[in-house]
Amino acid sequence: DHHGRTTYKLSEQEVEKNVMGQSFIALVKKIAHNGSLIVISTTPGSASLIARHLDITRPDGILGTIAGDDTIFVAPFKCSEIKKTINAIKESLS
């Protein structure tokens, strides 16, 4: 900033996209899996917010989450039920 401090700020373009009042699902770009791990791609700066929501609401099948800036890793309880877990996540975010 103008005081020489390091700050984090979304671009004006991203701020316009992330209007308050949207559902969480509006912040999700993509949900994918590799058979053992679910990866949620979000808009910049949204991953921690969404991961916190998932940690609090605990949709069926989630063991835990790790969030970065725009990516969340979700560990499912059972890999055999990963698609069911993804559906529970989508429902929780809607």
Tab-separated table of C-alpha atoms in Angstrom:
chain	number	residue	atom	x	y	z
A	1	ASP	CA	0.000	0.000	0.000
A	2	HIS	CA	1.028	3.652	0.002
A	3	HIS	CA	2.545	3.189	3.507
A	4	GLY	CA	4.929	0.478	2.278
A	5	ARG	CA	3.021	-2.366	3.971
A	6	THR	CA	2.411	-5.657	2.188
A	7	THR	CA	-1.297	-6.217	1.552
A	8	TYR	CA	-3.465	-8.727	-0.297
A	9	LYS	CA	-6.161	-7.420	-2.600
A	10	LEU	CA	-8.291	-9.031	-5.276
A	11	SER	CA	-8.289	-7.370	-8.672
A	12	GLU	CA	-11.228	-5.045	-9.322
A	13	GLN	CA	-12.495	-7.575	-11.874
A	14	GLU	CA	-12.649	-10.353	-9.243
A	15	VAL	CA	-14.283	-8.050	-6.682
A	16	GLU	CA	-17.085	-7.320	-9.152
A	17	LYS	CA	-17.663	-11.070	-9.621
A	18	ASN	CA	-17.769	-11.790	-5.861
A	19	VAL	CA	-20.773	-9.738	-4.813
A	20	MET	CA	-21.915	-10.405	-1.244
A	21	GLY	CA	-25.131	-12.389	-0.935
A	22	GLN	CA	-24.170	-15.084	-3.415
A	23	SER	CA	-24.370	-18.714	-2.389
A	24	PHE	CA	-21.084	-20.493	-1.770
A	25	ILE	CA	-21.544	-22.506	-4.964
A	26	ALA	CA	-21.122	-19.253	-6.943
A	27	LEU	CA	-17.533	-19.103	-5.646
A	28	VAL	CA	-16.713	-22.622	-6.898
A	29	LYS	CA	-15.152	-22.956	-10.347
A	30	LYS	CA	-14.709	-26.736	-10.469
A	31	ILE	CA	-14.941	-29.882	-8.339
A	32	ALA	CA	-12.862	-32.870	-9.454
A	33	HIS	CA	-11.453	-36.064	-7.947
A	34	ASN	CA	-8.819	-38.688	-8.670
A	35	GLY	CA	-10.505	-41.561	-6.863
A	36	SER	CA	-8.927	-40.784	-3.498
A	37	LEU	CA	-8.944	-36.978	-3.112
A	38	ILE	CA	-11.485	-34.290	-3.996
A	39	VAL	CA	-10.138	-30.962	-5.300
A	40	ILE	CA	-12.331	-27.864	-5.245
A	41	SER	CA	-11.139	-24.907	-7.338
A	42	THR	CA	-12.579	-21.560	-6.222
A	43	THR	CA	-12.393	-17.908	-7.127
A	44	PRO	CA	-9.265	-16.207	-5.690
A	45	GLY	CA	-9.411	-15.780	-1.914
A	46	SER	CA	-12.499	-17.993	-1.455
A	47	ALA	CA	-10.979	-21.364	-0.559
A	48	SER	CA	-10.619	-20.739	3.188
A	49	LEU	CA	-14.189	-19.490	3.455
A	50	ILE	CA	-15.595	-22.522	1.675
A	51	ALA	CA	-13.340	-24.982	3.540
A	52	ARG	CA	-14.430	-23.461	6.859
A	53	HIS	CA	-18.062	-23.942	5.843
A	54	LEU	CA	-17.371	-27.590	4.983
A	55	ASP	CA	-15.525	-28.120	8.279
A	56	ILE	CA	-18.459	-26.693	10.236
A	57	THR	CA	-21.317	-28.379	8.350
A	58	ARG	CA	-19.503	-31.692	7.713
A	59	PRO	CA	-21.407	-32.931	4.644
A	60	ASP	CA	-21.609	-36.742	4.559
A	61	GLY	CA	-18.328	-38.403	3.774
A	62	ILE	CA	-15.794	-35.659	4.599
A	63	LEU	CA	-12.828	-36.612	6.758
A	64	GLY	CA	-11.167	-33.184	6.551
A	65	THR	CA	-10.084	-30.257	4.374
A	66	ILE	CA	-6.939	-28.275	3.554
A	67	ALA	CA	-7.353	-24.867	1.918
A	68	GLY	CA	-5.035	-22.550	0.061
A	69	ASP	CA	-6.025	-19.325	-1.684
A	70	ASP	CA	-8.121	-20.796	-4.481
A	71	THR	CA	-7.873	-24.566	-3.997
A	72	ILE	CA	-9.276	-26.959	-1.386
A	73	PHE	CA	-8.215	-30.574	-0.877
A	74	VAL	CA	-10.988	-32.668	0.655
A	75	ALA	CA	-10.184	-36.076	2.133
A	76	PRO	CA	-13.203	-38.392	1.943
A	77	PHE	CA	-13.935	-41.044	4.579
A	78	LYS	CA	-14.420	-43.699	1.902
A	79	CYS	CA	-12.917	-43.494	-1.570
A	80	SER	CA	-15.576	-45.924	-2.781
A	81	GLU	CA	-18.242	-43.293	-2.010
A	82	ILE	CA	-16.399	-40.274	-3.408
A	83	LYS	CA	-19.174	-39.325	-5.881
A	84	LYS	CA	-21.716	-39.384	-3.046
A	85	THR	CA	-19.415	-37.106	-1.034
A	86	ILE	CA	-19.112	-34.669	-3.967
A	87	ASN	CA	-22.909	-34.528	-4.240
A	88	ALA	CA	-23.174	-33.834	-0.486
A	89	ILE	CA	-20.600	-31.034	-0.864
A	90	LYS	CA	-22.533	-29.460	-3.757
A	91	GLU	CA	-25.766	-29.651	-1.774
A	92	SER	CA	-24.104	-28.037	1.251
A	93	LEU	CA	-22.788	-25.155	-0.868
A	94	SER	CA	-26.085	-24.434	-2.640
